[in-house]
XYZ file of C-alpha atoms in Angstrom:
104
model
C -58.286 -18.117 12.325
C -59.104 -18.202 8.654
C -56.585 -19.911 6.141
C -54.963 -22.970 4.826
C -55.043 -25.602 7.751
C -51.748 -27.209 5.939
C -50.015 -23.674 6.976
C -52.074 -22.589 9.837
C -52.306 -25.610 12.270
C -48.417 -25.944 12.312
C -48.079 -22.347 12.937
C -50.637 -22.459 15.673
C -49.353 -25.462 17.439
C -45.959 -24.138 17.515
C -47.011 -20.764 18.761
C -48.808 -22.145 21.458
C -46.390 -24.950 22.172
C -49.603 -27.474 22.111
C -50.726 -30.851 20.355
C -54.119 -31.480 19.093
C -56.356 -34.205 20.742
C -58.783 -34.092 17.859
C -58.552 -33.236 13.958
C -61.546 -33.201 11.314
C -60.026 -33.230 7.785
C -62.904 -32.052 5.273
C -61.953 -30.022 2.308
C -60.068 -30.166 -1.156
C -60.152 -33.974 -1.452
C -56.554 -33.746 -3.712
C -54.939 -32.685 -0.555
C -56.502 -35.077 2.019
C -52.692 -36.710 2.108
C -50.825 -33.649 2.633
C -53.304 -32.210 5.393
C -53.007 -35.976 7.286
C -49.189 -36.015 6.916
C -49.169 -32.433 7.991
C -51.455 -33.284 11.324
C -49.966 -36.707 12.262
C -46.477 -34.778 14.273
C -48.993 -32.069 15.837
C -51.439 -34.890 17.386
C -51.334 -36.007 20.829
C -50.892 -39.907 21.412
C -54.377 -41.303 21.425
C -56.035 -38.659 19.425
C -58.346 -38.812 16.774
C -58.332 -37.585 13.405
C -61.548 -37.890 11.263
C -61.803 -37.493 7.659
C -65.102 -36.915 5.972
C -66.261 -37.946 2.522
C -63.833 -41.118 2.148
C -66.504 -43.359 0.062
C -67.506 -40.180 -1.736
C -70.747 -41.280 -2.819
C -69.440 -44.502 -4.090
C -67.195 -43.046 -6.478
C -64.157 -44.565 -4.838
C -65.402 -47.944 -5.971
C -66.827 -46.588 -9.474
C -64.575 -46.980 -12.485
C -66.298 -44.250 -14.385
C -64.609 -42.079 -11.937
C -60.951 -43.223 -12.542
C -59.719 -39.786 -13.785
C -61.833 -37.701 -11.243
C -59.225 -35.625 -9.204
C -61.067 -35.510 -6.271
C -61.813 -39.285 -6.599
C -58.324 -39.847 -6.997
C -57.253 -37.838 -3.996
C -59.890 -39.901 -1.883
C -58.734 -43.439 -3.203
C -54.994 -42.089 -2.582
C -56.086 -41.099 1.309
C -57.779 -44.113 2.000
C -55.070 -46.369 0.780
C -52.163 -44.204 2.314
C -54.198 -44.620 5.659
C -54.905 -47.849 5.604
C -50.978 -48.716 4.748
C -50.059 -46.602 7.769
C -48.946 -48.246 10.806
C -48.798 -45.359 13.069
C -52.326 -45.427 13.233
C -55.600 -47.583 13.737
C -58.446 -46.450 11.456
C -62.118 -47.600 10.313
C -64.234 -46.429 7.857
C -67.953 -45.826 9.016
C -70.102 -46.340 6.259
C -72.665 -43.814 6.670
C -73.519 -41.420 3.784
C -70.489 -40.404 2.176
C -68.263 -42.408 4.597
C -66.395 -40.979 7.624
C -62.891 -42.455 8.646
C -62.041 -42.667 12.231
C -58.250 -42.447 12.733
C -56.343 -43.145 16.307
C -53.116 -42.192 16.639
C -50.926 -44.821 18.516
């Protein structure tokens, strides 16, 4: 299936009556929070969501990127997931960062 996961994943889950055990977020950084929120209801208990680029080459901590829309999206996503009590999460600090998120 080729398309936007925000619209295609719910259709796939509904059409096949399934829940996902694993999902990988890596796309437009400005839509990470929307993608994450779309995925959560489709995930099995104990499932994992992996989000790529969550350290964004250090830009998330660099004040010179305060107005960069991609960096803002990653910062918002990191804060959103950190505050979400529906999941457990850890950022793995390899390269651009990978966040492993386990659905409770």
